[in-house]
Amino acid sequence: MPVTTTRPSTVRELLSTAQGPLFSFEFYPPRSEEEEPILWRAVEALAPLEPDFVSVTYGATGSRRDRTIHATRRIAVDGGPLTVGHLTCVDQSKADIAEALAAYREVGVTNILAIRGDMPGGGEWAQHADGLANATELVRFIKEQGDFCVGVAAFANPHETTQDPELDARILQEKVEAGAEFAITQLFFDAQPYIEMVARVRTLGVEIPIIPGIMPLTVITQIERFADLSGQPLPDAFVADLRAAGSKEEVREIGMQHCLDLCRTLLDAGAPGLQFFTQNRSKATREILAALKTSS
């Protein structure tokens, strides 16, 4: 009789049984109904690459959150790849978070990425009167609501609010003690801080897989924005090469090569996989992943 294989139902199981690096894609919710086709074109264009899992970021406002839930549920219902639901603490009561978890669970989404989140407009963090104070509390709350596999954020570059890598390591340790089973880093452009961060948390007994978050820089105007997203200035030599480029095409070529080199260095250093922040576009991710698979 033929052997029937069952696809892993959790990111934890995917990581523990993987025979090589995993590749995942993150999308963001449409800001309006008019933007929905952009998301679905990207999802469809990247589907042939057979990602190990995908996720949709959690909006900072009610309407964006509703679109996150809708998009995540649609991917899961359509028989797509393993789907991870995002959740944050921002401007939500514990009842609101429980309701979001129920909506995910209704369509079989039981993998959750738990992040404290930032306030809309970048204002100072403020806890909801009946909400949760941080990601550690969120992880603990999610685990209390049912059998969820929970991932969390990690920081290759020190968190911009404290610039304290040792504190970041202890916070990750606390999230693991609360029940976190994997982590995905914020965006970064230099492998060494990631390597050092992993070594730092391992000395604290943190053994969960930590997946690097990757996004190729393809246009010159992304330099400052990506520096904000990563919490640190981009590497000087990389920026100098980008600014010396003579055309948009050369900027893209430099950015793509830097990303490819970074990915190869991270995988050689033992990263369990790569998460691509797609920005709801597909071309750059397809090209990077194709090059990685060709050279593997």
PDB file of N, CA and C in Angstrom, residues 173-252:
ATOM      1  N   GLN A 173      14.554  35.223  26.239  1.00  0.00           N
ATOM      2  CA  GLN A 173      14.522  34.110  27.190  1.00  0.00           C
ATOM      3  C   GLN A 173      13.183  34.070  27.926  1.00  0.00           C
ATOM      4  N   GLU A 174      12.684  35.226  28.339  1.00  0.00           N
ATOM      5  CA  GLU A 174      11.399  35.284  29.038  1.00  0.00           C
ATOM      6  C   GLU A 174      10.257  34.837  28.123  1.00  0.00           C
ATOM      7  N   LYS A 175      10.323  35.210  26.854  1.00  0.00           N
ATOM      8  CA  LYS A 175       9.270  34.796  25.919  1.00  0.00           C
ATOM      9  C   LYS A 175       9.289  33.284  25.716  1.00  0.00           C
ATOM     10  N   VAL A 176      10.470  32.711  25.681  1.00  0.00           N
ATOM     11  CA  VAL A 176      10.581  31.252  25.558  1.00  0.00           C
ATOM     12  C   VAL A 176      10.030  30.574  26.813  1.00  0.00           C
ATOM     13  N   GLU A 177      10.356  31.111  27.971  1.00  0.00           N
ATOM     14  CA  GLU A 177       9.837  30.547  29.217  1.00  0.00           C
ATOM     15  C   GLU A 177       8.316  30.643  29.274  1.00  0.00           C
ATOM     16  N   ALA A 178       7.745  31.644  28.596  1.00  0.00           N
ATOM     17  CA  ALA A 178       6.289  31.795  28.551  1.00  0.00           C
ATOM     18  C   ALA A 178       5.644  30.842  27.548  1.00  0.00           C
ATOM     19  N   GLY A 179       6.455  30.239  26.660  1.00  0.00           N
ATOM     20  CA  GLY A 179       5.899  29.256  25.729  1.00  0.00           C
ATOM     21  C   GLY A 179       6.267  29.430  24.274  1.00  0.00           C
ATOM     22  N   ALA A 180       7.071  30.417  23.934  1.00  0.00           N
ATOM     23  CA  ALA A 180       7.457  30.619  22.533  1.00  0.00           C
ATOM     24  C   ALA A 180       8.285  29.447  22.027  1.00  0.00           C
ATOM     25  N   GLU A 181       8.049  29.065  20.754  1.00  0.00           N
ATOM     26  CA  GLU A 181       8.686  27.870  20.205  1.00  0.00           C
ATOM     27  C   GLU A 181       9.575  28.145  18.994  1.00  0.00           C
ATOM     28  N   PHE A 182       9.509  29.342  18.449  1.00  0.00           N
ATOM     29  CA  PHE A 182      10.421  29.750  17.389  1.00  0.00           C
ATOM     30  C   PHE A 182      10.438  31.271  17.361  1.00  0.00           C
ATOM     31  N   ALA A 183      11.415  31.831  16.665  1.00  0.00           N
ATOM     32  CA  ALA A 183      11.514  33.288  16.560  1.00  0.00           C
ATOM     33  C   ALA A 183      11.871  33.672  15.129  1.00  0.00           C
ATOM     34  N   ILE A 184      11.451  34.862  14.745  1.00  0.00           N
ATOM     35  CA  ILE A 184      11.805  35.451  13.448  1.00  0.00           C
ATOM     36  C   ILE A 184      12.379  36.834  13.728  1.00  0.00           C
ATOM     37  N   THR A 185      13.516  37.148  13.137  1.00  0.00           N
ATOM     38  CA  THR A 185      14.136  38.440  13.429  1.00  0.00           C
ATOM     39  C   THR A 185      13.485  39.563  12.642  1.00  0.00           C
ATOM     40  N   GLN A 186      13.738  40.770  13.117  1.00  0.00           N
ATOM     41  CA  GLN A 186      13.430  41.935  12.316  1.00  0.00           C
ATOM     42  C   GLN A 186      14.442  42.021  11.167  1.00  0.00           C
ATOM     43  N   LEU A 187      14.205  42.953  10.275  1.00  0.00           N
ATOM     44  CA  LEU A 187      15.065  43.129   9.106  1.00  0.00           C
ATOM     45  C   LEU A 187      16.488  43.514   9.521  1.00  0.00           C
ATOM     46  N   PHE A 188      17.485  42.960   8.829  1.00  0.00           N
ATOM     47  CA  PHE A 188      18.870  43.380   9.044  1.00  0.00           C
ATOM     48  C   PHE A 188      19.674  43.120   7.782  1.00  0.00           C
ATOM     49  N   PHE A 189      20.875  43.722   7.701  1.00  0.00           N
ATOM     50  CA  PHE A 189      21.651  43.685   6.458  1.00  0.00           C
ATOM     51  C   PHE A 189      23.095  43.249   6.655  1.00  0.00           C
ATOM     52  N   ASP A 190      23.434  42.809   7.863  1.00  0.00           N
ATOM     53  CA  ASP A 190      24.784  42.355   8.149  1.00  0.00           C
ATOM     54  C   ASP A 190      24.668  41.066   8.961  1.00  0.00           C
ATOM     55  N   ALA A 191      25.318  39.997   8.514  1.00  0.00           N
ATOM     56  CA  ALA A 191      25.155  38.690   9.155  1.00  0.00           C
ATOM     57  C   ALA A 191      25.738  38.629  10.557  1.00  0.00           C
ATOM     58  N   GLN A 192      26.813  39.377  10.819  1.00  0.00           N
ATOM     59  CA  GLN A 192      27.522  39.205  12.081  1.00  0.00           C
ATOM     60  C   GLN A 192      26.661  39.487  13.310  1.00  0.00           C
ATOM     61  N   PRO A 193      25.858  40.560  13.335  1.00  0.00           N
ATOM     62  CA  PRO A 193      25.004  40.763  14.514  1.00  0.00           C
ATOM     63  C   PRO A 193      24.037  39.605  14.753  1.00  0.00           C
ATOM     64  N   TYR A 194      23.525  39.001  13.676  1.00  0.00           N
ATOM     65  CA  TYR A 194      22.645  37.836  13.844  1.00  0.00           C
ATOM     66  C   TYR A 194      23.414  36.686  14.486  1.00  0.00           C
ATOM     67  N   ILE A 195      24.593  36.403  13.971  1.00  0.00           N
ATOM     68  CA  ILE A 195      25.406  35.308  14.495  1.00  0.00           C
ATOM     69  C   ILE A 195      25.722  35.537  15.979  1.00  0.00           C
ATOM     70  N   GLU A 196      26.072  36.773  16.321  1.00  0.00           N
ATOM     71  CA  GLU A 196      26.388  37.105  17.713  1.00  0.00           C
ATOM     72  C   GLU A 196      25.143  37.015  18.601  1.00  0.00           C
ATOM     73  N   MET A 197      23.999  37.447  18.073  1.00  0.00           N
ATOM     74  CA  MET A 197      22.762  37.379  18.850  1.00  0.00           C
ATOM     75  C   MET A 197      22.390  35.935  19.155  1.00  0.00           C
ATOM     76  N   VAL A 198      22.496  35.062  18.167  1.00  0.00           N
ATOM     77  CA  VAL A 198      22.179  33.650  18.403  1.00  0.00           C
ATOM     78  C   VAL A 198      23.106  33.068  19.463  1.00  0.00           C
ATOM     79  N   ALA A 199      24.400  33.346  19.359  1.00  0.00           N
ATOM     80  CA  ALA A 199      25.350  32.847  20.360  1.00  0.00           C
ATOM     81  C   ALA A 199      25.011  33.389  21.749  1.00  0.00           C
ATOM     82  N   ARG A 200      24.592  34.648  21.816  1.00  0.00           N
ATOM     83  CA  ARG A 200      24.278  35.287  23.099  1.00  0.00           C
ATOM     84  C   ARG A 200      23.097  34.591  23.785  1.00  0.00           C
ATOM     85  N   VAL A 201      22.028  34.329  23.022  1.00  0.00           N
ATOM     86  CA  VAL A 201      20.849  33.722  23.649  1.00  0.00           C
ATOM     87  C   VAL A 201      21.084  32.246  23.962  1.00  0.00           C
ATOM     88  N   ARG A 202      21.950  31.601  23.183  1.00  0.00           N
ATOM     89  CA  ARG A 202      22.252  30.191  23.482  1.00  0.00           C
ATOM     90  C   ARG A 202      22.933  30.053  24.843  1.00  0.00           C
ATOM     91  N   THR A 203      23.737  31.043  25.225  1.00  0.00           N
ATOM     92  CA  THR A 203      24.401  30.978  26.533  1.00  0.00           C
ATOM     93  C   THR A 203      23.394  31.091  27.673  1.00  0.00           C
ATOM     94  N   LEU A 204      22.193  31.617  27.362  1.00  0.00           N
ATOM     95  CA  LEU A 204      21.129  31.706  28.366  1.00  0.00           C
ATOM     96  C   LEU A 204      20.236  30.474  28.355  1.00  0.00           C
ATOM     97  N   GLY A 205      20.557  29.516  27.505  1.00  0.00           N
ATOM     98  CA  GLY A 205      19.750  28.307  27.430  1.00  0.00           C
ATOM     99  C   GLY A 205      18.587  28.401  26.475  1.00  0.00           C
ATOM    100  N   VAL A 206      18.548  29.440  25.652  1.00  0.00           N
ATOM    101  CA  VAL A 206      17.481  29.602  24.653  1.00  0.00           C
ATOM    102  C   VAL A 206      17.849  28.776  23.429  1.00  0.00           C
ATOM    103  N   GLU A 207      17.089  27.712  23.170  1.00  0.00           N
ATOM    104  CA  GLU A 207      17.436  26.790  22.092  1.00  0.00           C
ATOM    105  C   GLU A 207      16.460  26.818  20.927  1.00  0.00           C
ATOM    106  N   ILE A 208      15.456  27.682  20.972  1.00  0.00           N
ATOM    107  CA  ILE A 208      14.481  27.691  19.881  1.00  0.00           C
ATOM    108  C   ILE A 208      15.144  28.134  18.572  1.00  0.00           C
ATOM    109  N   PRO A 209      14.634  27.654  17.422  1.00  0.00           N
ATOM    110  CA  PRO A 209      15.153  28.119  16.132  1.00  0.00           C
ATOM    111  C   PRO A 209      14.874  29.611  15.943  1.00  0.00           C
ATOM    112  N   ILE A 210      15.842  30.325  15.383  1.00  0.00           N
ATOM    113  CA  ILE A 210      15.702  31.766  15.145  1.00  0.00           C
ATOM    114  C   ILE A 210      15.901  32.018  13.658  1.00  0.00           C
ATOM    115  N   ILE A 211      14.819  32.354  12.972  1.00  0.00           N
ATOM    116  CA  ILE A 211      14.812  32.513  11.523  1.00  0.00           C
ATOM    117  C   ILE A 211      15.135  33.963  11.167  1.00  0.00           C
ATOM    118  N   PRO A 212      16.132  34.205  10.319  1.00  0.00           N
ATOM    119  CA  PRO A 212      16.421  35.574   9.902  1.00  0.00           C
ATOM    120  C   PRO A 212      15.325  36.144   9.002  1.00  0.00           C
ATOM    121  N   GLY A 213      15.011  37.426   9.210  1.00  0.00           N
ATOM    122  CA  GLY A 213      14.078  38.140   8.343  1.00  0.00           C
ATOM    123  C   GLY A 213      14.840  38.923   7.281  1.00  0.00           C
ATOM    124  N   ILE A 214      14.477  38.718   6.005  1.00  0.00           N
ATOM    125  CA  ILE A 214      15.260  39.221   4.880  1.00  0.00           C
ATOM    126  C   ILE A 214      14.380  40.028   3.927  1.00  0.00           C
ATOM    127  N   MET A 215      14.939  41.113   3.389  1.00  0.00           N
ATOM    128  CA  MET A 215      14.251  41.853   2.332  1.00  0.00           C
ATOM    129  C   MET A 215      15.297  42.528   1.450  1.00  0.00           C
ATOM    130  N   PRO A 216      15.337  42.211   0.169  1.00  0.00           N
ATOM    131  CA  PRO A 216      16.318  42.856  -0.712  1.00  0.00           C
ATOM    132  C   PRO A 216      15.998  44.319  -0.945  1.00  0.00           C
ATOM    133  N   LEU A 217      17.017  45.149  -0.905  1.00  0.00           N
ATOM    134  CA  LEU A 217      16.873  46.573  -1.218  1.00  0.00           C
ATOM    135  C   LEU A 217      17.064  46.748  -2.717  1.00  0.00           C
ATOM    136  N   THR A 218      16.082  47.308  -3.388  1.00  0.00           N
ATOM    137  CA  THR A 218      16.131  47.376  -4.855  1.00  0.00           C
ATOM    138  C   THR A 218      16.046  48.787  -5.431  1.00  0.00           C
ATOM    139  N   VAL A 219      15.723  49.776  -4.598  1.00  0.00           N
ATOM    140  CA  VAL A 219      15.698  51.164  -5.069  1.00  0.00           C
ATOM    141  C   VAL A 219      16.390  52.056  -4.041  1.00  0.00           C
ATOM    142  N   ILE A 220      17.050  53.103  -4.506  1.00  0.00           N
ATOM    143  CA  ILE A 220      17.889  53.933  -3.650  1.00  0.00           C
ATOM    144  C   ILE A 220      17.102  54.586  -2.515  1.00  0.00           C
ATOM    145  N   THR A 221      15.826  54.882  -2.768  1.00  0.00           N
ATOM    146  CA  THR A 221      15.016  55.561  -1.754  1.00  0.00           C
ATOM    147  C   THR A 221      14.696  54.672  -0.567  1.00  0.00           C
ATOM    148  N   GLN A 222      15.026  53.387  -0.644  1.00  0.00           N
ATOM    149  CA  GLN A 222      14.753  52.483   0.481  1.00  0.00           C
ATOM    150  C   GLN A 222      15.817  52.549   1.572  1.00  0.00           C
ATOM    151  N   ILE A 223      16.928  53.222   1.325  1.00  0.00           N
ATOM    152  CA  ILE A 223      18.035  53.195   2.289  1.00  0.00           C
ATOM    153  C   ILE A 223      17.586  53.670   3.668  1.00  0.00           C
ATOM    154  N   GLU A 224      17.020  54.859   3.740  1.00  0.00           N
ATOM    155  CA  GLU A 224      16.626  55.410   5.038  1.00  0.00           C
ATOM    156  C   GLU A 224      15.476  54.610   5.654  1.00  0.00           C
ATOM    157  N   ARG A 225      14.517  54.221   4.822  1.00  0.00           N
ATOM    158  CA  ARG A 225      13.372  53.472   5.346  1.00  0.00           C
ATOM    159  C   ARG A 225      13.811  52.124   5.900  1.00  0.00           C
ATOM    160  N   PHE A 226      14.688  51.435   5.182  1.00  0.00           N
ATOM    161  CA  PHE A 226      15.140  50.132   5.657  1.00  0.00           C
ATOM    162  C   PHE A 226      16.011  50.266   6.904  1.00  0.00           C
ATOM    163  N   ALA A 227      16.746  51.367   7.010  1.00  0.00           N
ATOM    164  CA  ALA A 227      17.513  51.611   8.232  1.00  0.00           C
ATOM    165  C   ALA A 227      16.571  51.760   9.426  1.00  0.00           C
ATOM    166  N   ASP A 228      15.449  52.451   9.223  1.00  0.00           N
ATOM    167  CA  ASP A 228      14.456  52.588  10.297  1.00  0.00           C
ATOM    168  C   ASP A 228      13.873  51.230  10.672  1.00  0.00           C
ATOM    169  N   LEU A 229      13.566  50.410   9.675  1.00  0.00           N
ATOM    170  CA  LEU A 229      12.976  49.102   9.926  1.00  0.00           C
ATOM    171  C   LEU A 229      13.936  48.173  10.650  1.00  0.00           C
ATOM    172  N   SER A 230      15.227  48.293  10.355  1.00  0.00           N
ATOM    173  CA  SER A 230      16.207  47.406  10.965  1.00  0.00           C
ATOM    174  C   SER A 230      16.715  47.931  12.305  1.00  0.00           C
ATOM    175  N   GLY A 231      16.455  49.203  12.586  1.00  0.00           N
ATOM    176  CA  GLY A 231      16.890  49.781  13.856  1.00  0.00           C
ATOM    177  C   GLY A 231      18.335  50.226  13.880  1.00  0.00           C
ATOM    178  N   GLN A 232      19.029  50.102  12.745  1.00  0.00           N
ATOM    179  CA  GLN A 232      20.442  50.490  12.664  1.00  0.00           C
ATOM    180  C   GLN A 232      20.723  51.008  11.253  1.00  0.00           C
ATOM    181  N   PRO A 233      21.720  51.888  11.090  1.00  0.00           N
ATOM    182  CA  PRO A 233      22.127  52.275   9.736  1.00  0.00           C
ATOM    183  C   PRO A 233      22.580  51.056   8.948  1.00  0.00           C
ATOM    184  N   LEU A 234      22.370  51.093   7.648  1.00  0.00           N
ATOM    185  CA  LEU A 234      22.849  50.005   6.806  1.00  0.00           C
ATOM    186  C   LEU A 234      24.376  50.027   6.753  1.00  0.00           C
ATOM    187  N   PRO A 235      25.029  48.891   6.450  1.00  0.00           N
ATOM    188  CA  PRO A 235      26.495  48.865   6.395  1.00  0.00           C
ATOM    189  C   PRO A 235      27.047  49.945   5.472  1.00  0.00           C
ATOM    190  N   ASP A 236      28.089  50.640   5.938  1.00  0.00           N
ATOM    191  CA  ASP A 236      28.642  51.781   5.195  1.00  0.00           C
ATOM    192  C   ASP A 236      29.055  51.410   3.782  1.00  0.00           C
ATOM    193  N   ALA A 237      29.747  50.294   3.625  1.00  0.00           N
ATOM    194  CA  ALA A 237      30.228  49.908   2.296  1.00  0.00           C
ATOM    195  C   ALA A 237      29.068  49.631   1.355  1.00  0.00           C
ATOM    196  N   PHE A 238      28.012  49.020   1.868  1.00  0.00           N
ATOM    197  CA  PHE A 238      26.826  48.734   1.067  1.00  0.00           C
ATOM    198  C   PHE A 238      26.172  50.028   0.599  1.00  0.00           C
ATOM    199  N   VAL A 239      26.013  50.975   1.519  1.00  0.00           N
ATOM    200  CA  VAL A 239      25.398  52.260   1.169  1.00  0.00           C
ATOM    201  C   VAL A 239      26.266  53.010   0.153  1.00  0.00           C
ATOM    202  N   ALA A 240      27.578  52.976   0.344  1.00  0.00           N
ATOM    203  CA  ALA A 240      28.481  53.659  -0.583  1.00  0.00           C
ATOM    204  C   ALA A 240      28.349  53.070  -1.993  1.00  0.00           C
ATOM    205  N   ASP A 241      28.263  51.753  -2.083  1.00  0.00           N
ATOM    206  CA  ASP A 241      28.102  51.118  -3.395  1.00  0.00           C
ATOM    207  C   ASP A 241      26.778  51.525  -4.044  1.00  0.00           C
ATOM    208  N   LEU A 242      25.723  51.569  -3.238  1.00  0.00           N
ATOM    209  CA  LEU A 242      24.416  51.955  -3.775  1.00  0.00           C
ATOM    210  C   LEU A 242      24.432  53.389  -4.289  1.00  0.00           C
ATOM    211  N   ARG A 243      25.053  54.297  -3.517  1.00  0.00           N
ATOM    212  CA  ARG A 243      25.049  55.708  -3.911  1.00  0.00           C
ATOM    213  C   ARG A 243      25.973  55.972  -5.097  1.00  0.00           C
ATOM    214  N   ALA A 244      26.948  55.095  -5.302  1.00  0.00           N
ATOM    215  CA  ALA A 244      27.854  55.254  -6.448  1.00  0.00           C
ATOM    216  C   ALA A 244      27.293  54.657  -7.734  1.00  0.00           C
ATOM    217  N   ALA A 245      26.188  53.944  -7.610  1.00  0.00           N
ATOM    218  CA  ALA A 245      25.609  53.301  -8.791  1.00  0.00           C
ATOM    219  C   ALA A 245      25.178  54.340  -9.820  1.00  0.00           C
ATOM    220  N   GLY A 246      25.343  53.987 -11.074  1.00  0.00           N
ATOM    221  CA  GLY A 246      25.048  54.943 -12.136  1.00  0.00           C
ATOM    222  C   GLY A 246      23.646  54.871 -12.698  1.00  0.00           C
ATOM    223  N   SER A 247      22.844  53.902 -12.254  1.00  0.00           N
ATOM    224  CA  SER A 247      21.491  53.763 -12.793  1.00  0.00           C
ATOM    225  C   SER A 247      20.624  53.003 -11.805  1.00  0.00           C
ATOM    226  N   LYS A 248      19.308  53.072 -12.026  1.00  0.00           N
ATOM    227  CA  LYS A 248      18.374  52.316 -11.199  1.00  0.00           C
ATOM    228  C   LYS A 248      18.636  50.823 -11.316  1.00  0.00           C
ATOM    229  N   GLU A 249      18.993  50.397 -12.521  1.00  0.00           N
ATOM    230  CA  GLU A 249      19.270  48.979 -12.744  1.00  0.00           C
ATOM    231  C   GLU A 249      20.483  48.520 -11.935  1.00  0.00           C
ATOM    232  N   GLU A 250      21.510  49.377 -11.870  1.00  0.00           N
ATOM    233  CA  GLU A 250      22.709  49.019 -11.119  1.00  0.00           C
ATOM    234  C   GLU A 250      22.419  48.996  -9.626  1.00  0.00           C
ATOM    235  N   VAL A 251      21.587  49.929  -9.140  1.00  0.00           N
ATOM    236  CA  VAL A 251      21.181  49.916  -7.736  1.00  0.00           C
ATOM    237  C   VAL A 251      20.506  48.588  -7.408  1.00  0.00           C
ATOM    238  N   ARG A 252      19.594  48.183  -8.262  1.00  0.00           N
ATOM    239  CA  ARG A 252      18.886  46.917  -8.026  1.00  0.00           C
ATOM    240  C   ARG A 252      19.862  45.739  -8.034  1.00  0.00           C
TER     241      ARG A 252
END
